[in-house]
Coordinates of C-alpha atoms and ligand atoms in Angstrom, one line a residue:
M1 CA -24.6 -175.1 49.1
A2 CA -23.9 -173.2 52.3
Q3 CA -25.4 -174.8 55.4
D4 CA -27.1 -172.7 58.2
F5 CA -25.3 -174.6 61.0
D6 CA -22.5 -177.1 61.6
V7 CA -24.6 -179.5 63.7
W8 CA -28.3 -179.9 64.4
I9 CA -29.4 -182.0 67.3
R10 CA -33.1 -182.6 66.5
G11 CA -35.9 -183.5 68.8
A12 CA -34.1 -184.2 72.1
T13 CA -35.6 -183.5 75.5
L14 CA -33.7 -180.5 76.7
Y15 CA -32.4 -180.2 80.3
D16 CA -30.9 -176.8 80.0
G17 CA -28.9 -176.8 83.2
T18 CA -30.9 -174.2 85.0
G19 CA -33.1 -176.8 86.7
A20 CA -36.1 -175.7 84.5
E21 CA -38.6 -178.4 83.4
P22 CA -37.4 -180.4 80.4
R23 CA -38.8 -179.4 77.0
L24 CA -38.5 -180.7 73.4
A25 CA -36.0 -178.7 71.4
Y26 CA -33.8 -178.4 68.4
V27 CA -30.3 -177.2 69.2
A28 CA -28.0 -176.0 66.5
L29 CA -24.2 -175.5 66.8
R30 CA -22.0 -173.1 64.8
G31 CA -18.3 -173.1 65.6
D32 CA -17.7 -173.5 69.3
R33 CA -21.1 -172.0 70.3
I34 CA -24.8 -172.9 70.5
A35 CA -26.3 -170.9 67.7
A36 CA -30.0 -171.6 68.1
V37 CA -32.4 -173.3 70.5
A38 CA -35.8 -173.6 68.9
P39 CA -38.9 -175.8 69.2
S40 CA -38.6 -176.8 65.5
S41 CA -36.8 -175.9 62.3
Q42 CA -36.3 -176.4 58.6
S43 CA -32.7 -175.3 58.7
R44 CA -29.9 -177.3 57.2
A45 CA -26.7 -178.4 58.8
N46 CA -23.6 -180.3 57.9
V47 CA -24.4 -182.9 60.5
T48 CA -27.8 -183.8 61.8
L49 CA -28.3 -185.9 64.8
D50 CA -31.8 -187.4 65.3
A51 CA -32.1 -187.4 69.0
A52 CA -35.8 -188.3 69.6
G53 CA -36.2 -190.0 72.9
L54 CA -32.8 -188.9 74.2
A55 CA -31.9 -186.2 76.8
L56 CA -29.6 -183.3 75.9
A57 CA -27.9 -181.5 78.7
P58 CA -24.9 -179.2 79.2
G59 CA -21.7 -181.2 79.5
F60 CA -21.0 -182.1 83.1
I61 CA -18.7 -180.0 85.1
D62 CA -16.5 -182.1 87.5
V63 CA -15.8 -179.7 90.2
H64 CA -13.5 -182.0 92.1
T65 CA -10.7 -183.7 90.2
H66 CA -7.1 -184.6 90.5
D67 CA -6.6 -184.5 86.7
D68 CA -3.9 -181.7 86.8
F69 CA -1.3 -184.0 85.2
A70 CA -3.6 -186.5 83.4
L71 CA -4.6 -183.5 81.2
L72 CA -1.0 -183.6 79.9
A73 CA -0.2 -187.3 80.3
R74 CA -3.4 -188.7 78.9
P75 CA -4.9 -185.8 77.0
E76 CA -7.7 -187.9 75.4
M77 CA -9.2 -187.9 78.9
D78 CA -11.3 -190.9 77.9
F79 CA -12.2 -191.6 81.5
K80 CA -13.9 -188.2 81.7
V81 CA -15.4 -187.5 78.3
L82 CA -16.9 -191.0 77.9
G83 CA -18.8 -190.2 81.1
G84 CA -20.1 -186.9 79.8
V85 CA -17.7 -184.6 81.6
T86 CA -16.7 -181.6 79.5
T87 CA -14.9 -179.5 82.1
C88 CA -12.6 -180.5 85.0
V89 CA -11.7 -178.3 87.9
V90 CA -8.2 -179.4 88.9
G91 CA -5.9 -178.5 91.8
N92 CA -8.1 -179.8 94.6
C93 CA -7.2 -180.8 98.2
G94 CA -4.3 -178.5 98.3
M95 CA -2.5 -180.3 95.5
G96 CA -1.8 -177.9 92.6
A97 CA 0.2 -177.8 89.4
A98 CA 2.7 -175.2 90.4
P99 CA 5.4 -174.6 91.4
W100 CA 6.5 -177.5 89.1
R101 CA 9.1 -179.1 91.3
Q102 CA 6.7 -179.5 94.3
A103 CA 3.8 -180.5 92.0
M104 CA 5.9 -183.4 90.7
G105 CA 5.6 -185.3 93.9
F106 CA 1.9 -186.0 93.4
A107 CA 2.3 -186.1 89.6
R108 CA 4.8 -189.0 89.8
A109 CA 2.7 -190.9 92.3
V110 CA -0.3 -190.9 90.0
H111 CA 1.6 -191.2 86.7
P112 CA 4.8 -193.0 87.5
D113 CA 5.6 -193.7 83.8
A114 CA 4.6 -190.4 82.3
R115 CA 7.1 -188.0 80.9
L116 CA 5.8 -184.6 81.8
P117 CA 7.2 -181.3 80.5
E118 CA 8.3 -178.5 82.8
W119 CA 6.4 -175.3 83.3
E120 CA 6.9 -172.0 85.1
G121 CA 4.1 -171.2 87.5
Y122 CA 0.4 -171.5 86.9
R123 CA 0.8 -169.3 83.8
G124 CA 3.2 -171.8 82.3
Y125 CA 0.9 -174.7 83.3
A126 CA -2.0 -173.1 81.5
E127 CA 0.1 -172.4 78.4
R128 CA 1.3 -176.0 78.4
L129 CA -2.4 -177.1 78.3
E130 CA -3.1 -174.7 75.5
A131 CA -0.1 -175.9 73.5
D132 CA -1.1 -179.6 73.7
P133 CA -4.8 -179.4 74.5
P134 CA -6.8 -182.2 76.2
A135 CA -10.3 -183.3 75.2
V136 CA -11.9 -181.5 78.1
N137 CA -11.9 -178.0 79.3
A138 CA -9.9 -177.3 82.5
A139 CA -10.2 -174.7 85.2
F140 CA -7.6 -174.7 87.9
L141 CA -7.3 -174.0 91.7
I142 CA -4.1 -172.9 93.4
G143 CA -3.0 -175.7 95.8
H144 CA -2.1 -174.5 99.2
G145 CA -0.1 -177.6 100.0
T146 CA 2.1 -177.2 96.9
V147 CA 2.6 -173.5 97.6
R148 CA 3.5 -174.2 101.3
A149 CA 6.0 -177.0 100.3
A150 CA 7.6 -174.5 97.9
A151 CA 7.9 -171.8 100.5
M152 CA 8.9 -173.8 103.5
G153 CA 9.4 -177.5 102.6
G154 CA 7.8 -180.0 105.0
E155 CA 8.1 -177.8 108.1
K156 CA 5.6 -178.7 110.8
R157 CA 5.2 -175.2 112.1
A158 CA 3.7 -171.8 111.3
P159 CA 5.5 -169.9 108.5
D160 CA 7.7 -166.9 109.4
R161 CA 7.0 -163.5 107.8
R162 CA 9.3 -164.2 104.8
E163 CA 7.8 -167.7 104.2
L164 CA 4.3 -166.3 104.4
D165 CA 5.2 -163.6 101.9
A166 CA 6.7 -166.2 99.6
M167 CA 3.4 -168.1 99.8
R168 CA 1.4 -165.0 99.1
A169 CA 3.4 -164.3 96.0
L170 CA 2.8 -167.8 94.7
V171 CA -1.0 -167.4 95.3
R172 CA -1.0 -164.1 93.5
E173 CA 0.8 -165.6 90.5
G174 CA -1.9 -168.3 90.3
L175 CA -4.6 -165.7 90.6
E176 CA -3.1 -163.6 87.8
A177 CA -2.8 -166.7 85.7
G178 CA -6.6 -167.1 86.0
A179 CA -7.1 -169.6 88.9
V180 CA -10.7 -170.0 89.9
G181 CA -9.8 -170.4 93.6
L182 CA -7.4 -171.6 96.3
S183 CA -7.7 -175.2 97.6
T184 CA -6.5 -176.7 100.9
G185 CA -5.9 -180.3 102.1
L186 CA -5.8 -179.8 105.8
I187 CA -5.7 -183.5 106.5
Y188 CA -2.6 -184.0 104.3
E189 CA 1.1 -183.2 104.5
P190 CA 2.0 -180.3 104.6
G191 CA -1.4 -178.6 104.8
R192 CA -2.3 -180.1 108.1
H193 CA 0.4 -177.9 109.8
A194 CA -1.3 -174.7 108.7
T195 CA -3.4 -172.8 111.2
T196 CA -6.7 -171.2 110.4
D197 CA -4.9 -167.8 110.5
E198 CA -2.4 -168.9 107.8
I199 CA -5.2 -170.0 105.5
V200 CA -7.1 -166.7 106.2
E201 CA -4.0 -164.7 105.3
L202 CA -3.6 -166.5 102.0
A203 CA -7.3 -166.7 101.1
S204 CA -7.5 -162.9 101.7
E205 CA -5.5 -162.5 98.6
L206 CA -8.5 -163.6 96.7
R207 CA -10.9 -161.1 98.1
G208 CA -12.8 -159.2 95.4
S209 CA -11.5 -161.4 92.6
G210 CA -14.5 -163.8 92.4
A211 CA -12.2 -166.7 93.2
L212 CA -13.3 -169.1 95.9
Y213 CA -11.9 -171.2 98.7
A214 CA -12.2 -175.0 98.3
T215 CA -11.2 -177.3 101.0
H216 CA -10.6 -180.9 102.0
M217 CA -11.3 -180.1 105.6
R218 CA -9.1 -180.9 108.6
D219 CA -11.2 -183.7 109.9
E220 CA -14.1 -185.5 108.2
G221 CA -14.7 -187.9 111.0
M222 CA -15.8 -187.0 114.6
G223 CA -14.4 -183.5 114.1
L224 CA -16.6 -182.8 111.0
L225 CA -18.6 -180.1 112.6
D226 CA -15.5 -178.2 113.9
S227 CA -14.1 -178.5 110.4
V228 CA -17.1 -177.0 108.8
R229 CA -17.0 -174.2 111.4
E230 CA -13.4 -173.5 110.6
T231 CA -14.2 -173.5 106.9
L232 CA -17.0 -171.0 107.3
E233 CA -14.8 -168.8 109.4
I234 CA -12.1 -168.8 106.8
G235 CA -14.6 -167.8 104.1
R236 CA -16.0 -165.0 106.3
R237 CA -12.7 -163.6 107.5
A238 CA -11.2 -163.7 104.0
G239 CA -14.4 -162.4 102.4
I240 CA -14.6 -165.0 99.7
P241 CA -17.0 -167.8 98.6
V242 CA -16.5 -171.3 100.1
Q243 CA -16.7 -174.8 98.6
I244 CA -16.6 -177.8 100.9
S245 CA -15.0 -180.7 99.0
H246 CA -16.4 -184.2 99.1
H247 CA -18.8 -183.6 101.9
K248 CA -19.2 -186.7 104.1
A249 CA -18.9 -188.2 107.5
A250 CA -16.0 -190.6 107.4
G251 CA -15.9 -193.6 109.8
E252 CA -18.9 -195.4 111.4
R253 CA -18.8 -193.4 114.6
A254 CA -19.3 -190.2 112.7
W255 CA -22.2 -191.4 110.5
G256 CA -25.2 -189.2 110.7
L257 CA -23.2 -186.0 111.5
V258 CA -23.9 -184.8 108.0
R259 CA -27.4 -183.7 109.1
E260 CA -25.7 -181.2 111.5
S261 CA -23.0 -180.2 109.0
L262 CA -25.8 -179.4 106.4
A263 CA -27.6 -177.4 109.1
L264 CA -24.4 -175.4 109.6
I265 CA -24.2 -174.7 105.9
E266 CA -27.9 -173.7 105.8
R267 CA -27.5 -171.3 108.7
A268 CA -24.4 -169.7 107.0
Q269 CA -26.4 -169.4 103.8
A270 CA -29.3 -167.8 105.6
Q271 CA -26.8 -165.2 107.0
G272 CA -25.7 -164.4 103.5
Q273 CA -22.6 -166.5 103.2
D274 CA -21.8 -168.0 99.8
V275 CA -21.1 -171.6 100.7
H276 CA -21.7 -174.9 98.9
A277 CA -20.4 -178.5 99.0
D278 CA -19.8 -181.2 96.5
Q279 CA -20.0 -184.9 96.7
Y280 CA -19.2 -188.2 95.0
P281 CA -22.0 -190.8 94.9
Y282 CA -20.3 -193.7 96.6
T283 CA -19.9 -195.1 100.1
A284 CA -16.1 -195.5 99.6
G285 CA -13.5 -192.9 99.4
S286 CA -10.0 -193.0 97.9
T287 CA -6.8 -191.4 98.8
V288 CA -3.1 -192.1 99.3
L289 CA -2.4 -194.8 101.9
E290 CA 0.0 -192.5 103.6
A291 CA -2.9 -190.3 104.7
V292 CA -4.9 -193.3 106.0
A293 CA -2.2 -195.1 107.8
R294 CA -0.9 -192.0 109.7
D295 CA -0.9 -191.9 113.5
G296 CA -1.5 -195.7 113.8
A297 CA -5.1 -195.5 112.5
L298 CA -4.9 -199.1 111.2
D299 CA -3.9 -200.4 114.6
G300 CA -7.0 -198.8 116.1
R301 CA -5.0 -196.0 117.8
G302 CA -7.0 -193.3 116.0
G303 CA -5.8 -190.1 114.3
A304 CA -7.8 -187.4 112.6
R305 CA -9.8 -190.0 110.7
G306 CA -10.4 -192.2 113.7
A307 CA -9.6 -195.9 113.6
I308 CA -10.1 -197.6 110.2
A309 CA -10.5 -201.4 109.9
P310 CA -7.8 -202.8 107.7
E311 CA -10.4 -205.0 106.0
R312 CA -12.1 -201.8 104.6
V313 CA -8.9 -200.4 103.0
V314 CA -8.2 -201.8 99.5
V315 CA -5.1 -201.1 97.5
A316 CA -6.1 -199.2 94.3
S317 CA -2.8 -198.6 92.7
A318 CA 0.7 -199.6 93.8
P319 CA 3.5 -198.3 91.5
G320 CA 5.8 -201.3 90.9
H321 CA 3.6 -203.7 92.7
V322 CA 0.5 -204.5 90.6
E323 CA 0.2 -207.8 92.6
W324 CA -1.0 -205.8 95.6
E325 CA -3.8 -204.1 93.7
G326 CA -7.2 -205.2 94.8
L327 CA -6.0 -206.6 98.1
T328 CA -7.1 -205.3 101.5
I329 CA -4.5 -204.1 104.1
A330 CA -5.8 -207.0 106.2
E331 CA -4.9 -209.5 103.4
L332 CA -1.6 -207.9 102.8
A333 CA -0.8 -208.0 106.5
Q334 CA -1.4 -211.7 106.5
R335 CA 0.7 -212.3 103.4
L336 CA 3.6 -210.2 104.8
G337 CA 3.3 -211.7 108.3
L338 CA 3.0 -208.3 109.8
G339 CA 0.4 -206.3 111.8
A340 CA -1.9 -204.0 109.8
Q341 CA 0.0 -200.8 110.6
A342 CA 3.4 -202.3 109.9
A343 CA 2.2 -203.9 106.6
A344 CA 0.8 -200.5 105.5
E345 CA 4.1 -198.8 106.3
K346 CA 6.0 -201.5 104.3
V347 CA 3.7 -201.0 101.3
I348 CA 4.1 -197.2 101.5
A349 CA 7.9 -197.6 101.6
D350 CA 8.0 -200.1 98.7
A351 CA 5.4 -198.4 96.5
P352 CA 5.6 -194.7 97.2
G353 CA 2.4 -192.9 96.3
V354 CA 0.3 -196.1 96.7
T355 CA -3.4 -195.2 96.7
V356 CA -6.3 -197.0 98.4
V357 CA -10.1 -197.3 98.3
T358 CA -11.6 -197.0 101.8
H359 CA -15.1 -198.2 102.6
M360 CA -16.1 -195.6 105.3
I361 CA -19.3 -193.8 104.4
S362 CA -22.9 -194.7 105.0
E363 CA -25.4 -194.9 102.2
D364 CA -27.9 -192.9 104.3
D365 CA -25.4 -190.1 104.5
V366 CA -24.7 -190.2 100.8
R367 CA -28.4 -189.7 100.2
T368 CA -28.9 -187.0 102.9
V369 CA -26.0 -184.9 101.4
M370 CA -27.2 -185.4 97.8
R371 CA -30.8 -184.4 98.6
H372 CA -29.5 -181.0 99.8
P373 CA -30.0 -178.3 97.2
S374 CA -26.6 -176.8 97.7
T375 CA -24.7 -180.0 96.9
M376 CA -22.8 -180.2 93.6
I377 CA -21.3 -183.3 92.1
G378 CA -17.5 -183.9 91.9
S379 CA -15.9 -187.2 91.2
D380 CA -12.7 -186.9 93.3
G381 CA -11.4 -189.5 90.9
I382 CA -7.7 -190.3 91.0
P383 CA -6.5 -191.2 87.5
T384 CA -4.2 -194.0 88.5
L385 CA -4.5 -195.8 85.1
P386 CA -3.6 -198.6 85.0
G387 CA -4.5 -199.9 88.4
K388 CA -7.8 -200.3 90.1
P389 CA -8.9 -196.7 90.6
H390 CA -12.1 -196.0 92.5
P391 CA -14.9 -196.4 90.0
R392 CA -16.0 -192.8 90.6
L393 CA -13.2 -191.9 88.1
W394 CA -15.4 -193.0 85.2
G395 CA -18.9 -193.4 86.6
T396 CA -19.8 -190.5 88.9
F397 CA -22.2 -188.5 86.8
A398 CA -23.9 -191.5 85.2
R399 CA -24.4 -193.0 88.6
V400 CA -26.1 -189.8 90.0
L401 CA -28.4 -189.6 87.0
G402 CA -29.1 -193.4 86.8
R403 CA -29.1 -194.6 90.3
Y404 CA -29.9 -191.6 92.5
A405 CA -32.3 -189.6 90.2
R406 CA -34.0 -192.3 88.1
E407 CA -33.9 -195.4 90.3
L408 CA -34.1 -193.9 93.8
G409 CA -36.0 -190.7 92.9
L410 CA -33.9 -188.6 95.2
F411 CA -34.4 -185.6 92.9
S412 CA -35.7 -184.9 89.4
L413 CA -33.4 -185.4 86.4
A414 CA -33.6 -181.6 85.8
E415 CA -32.4 -180.9 89.3
A416 CA -29.6 -183.6 89.0
V417 CA -28.4 -182.0 85.8
H418 CA -28.5 -178.5 87.3
R419 CA -26.2 -179.7 90.2
M420 CA -23.6 -180.9 87.7
T421 CA -23.9 -178.0 85.2
G422 CA -25.5 -174.6 85.8
L423 CA -24.9 -174.5 89.6
P424 CA -21.2 -175.3 89.4
A425 CA -20.6 -173.0 86.4
R426 CA -22.1 -170.1 88.4
K427 CA -20.2 -171.0 91.6
F428 CA -16.8 -171.4 89.9
G429 CA -17.3 -168.5 87.6
L430 CA -17.2 -170.4 84.3
A431 CA -18.7 -167.9 82.0
D432 CA -21.1 -169.2 79.3
R433 CA -20.8 -172.8 80.5
G434 CA -23.2 -175.1 82.2
V435 CA -26.3 -173.9 80.4
I436 CA -27.9 -174.5 77.0
R437 CA -28.9 -171.2 75.5
E438 CA -28.0 -169.2 72.4
G439 CA -24.5 -167.9 72.6
A440 CA -23.2 -170.3 75.3
F441 CA -20.3 -172.6 74.5
A442 CA -21.4 -175.9 72.9
D443 CA -20.4 -178.2 75.7
L444 CA -23.1 -180.9 75.5
V445 CA -24.0 -184.4 76.4
L446 CA -26.7 -186.5 74.7
F447 CA -27.8 -189.5 76.8
D448 CA -30.6 -192.0 77.2
P449 CA -32.4 -191.0 80.4
R450 CA -33.7 -194.6 80.7
G451 CA -30.4 -196.3 80.2
I452 CA -27.7 -194.1 81.6
I453 CA -25.9 -195.9 84.4
D454 CA -22.3 -196.4 85.8
V455 CA -20.7 -199.7 84.8
G456 CA -17.4 -199.9 86.6
T457 CA -17.1 -201.7 89.9
Y458 CA -14.4 -201.6 92.6
E459 CA -13.1 -204.9 91.3
D460 CA -13.2 -203.9 87.6
P461 CA -13.4 -200.1 87.5
N462 CA -12.1 -199.0 84.1
H463 CA -15.3 -198.9 82.1
P464 CA -17.2 -196.0 80.6
P465 CA -20.8 -195.7 81.7
A466 CA -23.7 -196.9 79.6
G467 CA -26.3 -194.8 77.8
I468 CA -24.1 -191.8 76.7
H469 CA -24.6 -191.3 72.9
A470 CA -22.7 -188.1 72.2
V471 CA -20.4 -185.6 73.9
F472 CA -19.4 -182.2 72.5
V473 CA -16.7 -179.9 73.8
N474 CA -16.6 -176.4 72.4
G475 CA -18.8 -177.6 69.4
T476 CA -16.5 -180.5 68.5
R477 CA -17.7 -184.1 69.1
V478 CA -15.4 -186.0 71.4
A479 CA -17.5 -189.1 72.1
R480 CA -19.7 -191.2 69.8
H481 CA -21.7 -194.1 71.3
G482 CA -19.2 -194.8 74.0
A483 CA -16.1 -194.4 71.8
H484 CA -13.6 -191.5 71.8
T485 CA -13.4 -189.6 68.5
G486 CA -9.8 -188.6 69.1
A487 CA -10.7 -184.9 69.1
R488 CA -9.0 -182.7 71.7
P489 CA -10.9 -179.4 71.7
G490 CA -10.5 -178.6 75.4
R491 CA -9.6 -175.1 76.6
V492 CA -8.2 -173.5 79.7
I493 CA -11.1 -171.6 81.4
R494 CA -9.6 -168.7 83.3
R495 CA -11.5 -166.9 86.0
G496 CA -14.2 -164.7 84.6
G497 CA -13.1 -165.4 81.0
Ligands
LIG501 ZN1 -9.7 -184.5 99.1

């Protein structure tokens, strides 16, 4: 006998992604879409899930990931789907997936053992994903650093006319392939050698397209406010929306500055500028050691990040040197009989691409930024598996829901869900995603609102969060009680489509 629907999720409390008050509902799926949302029903379905007492939300949209290559190297994407994530925005911090040759620098650091195929431009990258789909949906940003490296190598100067034209052409290729924006990493090589004008020139290619400018700003320490001003200027002059990545004040001397940076964002919004930020819910960051150790920062000589105590920098992944993982730079310096800066330089030389976790953010600031209604959630996870990646890779969304919404009461569960679903879908132009309504894509997460919580720690990070019962991507179940089903129904989400 023919069934009305493929899947019925019965009696869950619905958080629909708009921020509206939760309500009891029956949600039916047919194919890749939500076919019905009703208060009750006698309909029949092939599969019925009794979800009384559980919360049903749109699948989480991770707006800040570095999963460009994990999507191909580890397409099950267990570290995302088991945490309720159904869409990843890749290409952040200026590090994009094309051109291929330049992209491979970052790819090999994160996935030293993976055999990645080649592709031609962003179009080729998207087609690769479609040919061998991951479990999650992916939207991509064009990485300015990758583009710059392709056009002019590691030159520490402004581009000449020809180089700028080459960069423009690469940005246009990405846009035509469906990129949702352009990202910069103005603290990293080679992005840090770009002037404001260079970024404005390239970002202007996006005007009128709906694509946005996302940035890891030049300085997140004492220079935070100047960085926000530069970011707002770029958005204004280019005439495009702006997304400030992983908003924070890094380093003890800068703590508290986020009140003023949020005020700058508010003022810009009041003047009509489309600007938001995203955040990971932890007091430690994570990045490549090369970016931390630059300019003698570990010897207290400063640099864009200010001085960083070597005791606060922990090796997360060290290709070829697992024995270093979990050790601080201070401990390594002692073992190697070197100063902190010299030890870091030796580690970088022996384990190229080595990543670290840096304890540098205040809990007060984490809460201040999260309370702000314009803050979205993005993990900034670096998928260095195996290794000891920052636990945000697995736990970000569960931690926001369990710790910051439920335990600390920073905001309602409906608001927390909105910041990780409906709000980012609108901002990044992900059509028919991030909301539960008839006709939308069936990206869904079913969780226990009383039990959801992150599990991984800095010492032992590779664990899925607790309390997530089911995850659907495009109508197909990818997670069942904390286990992956093996399904890989993810799609490439192109701008506006
Ligand atoms: Zn970043």
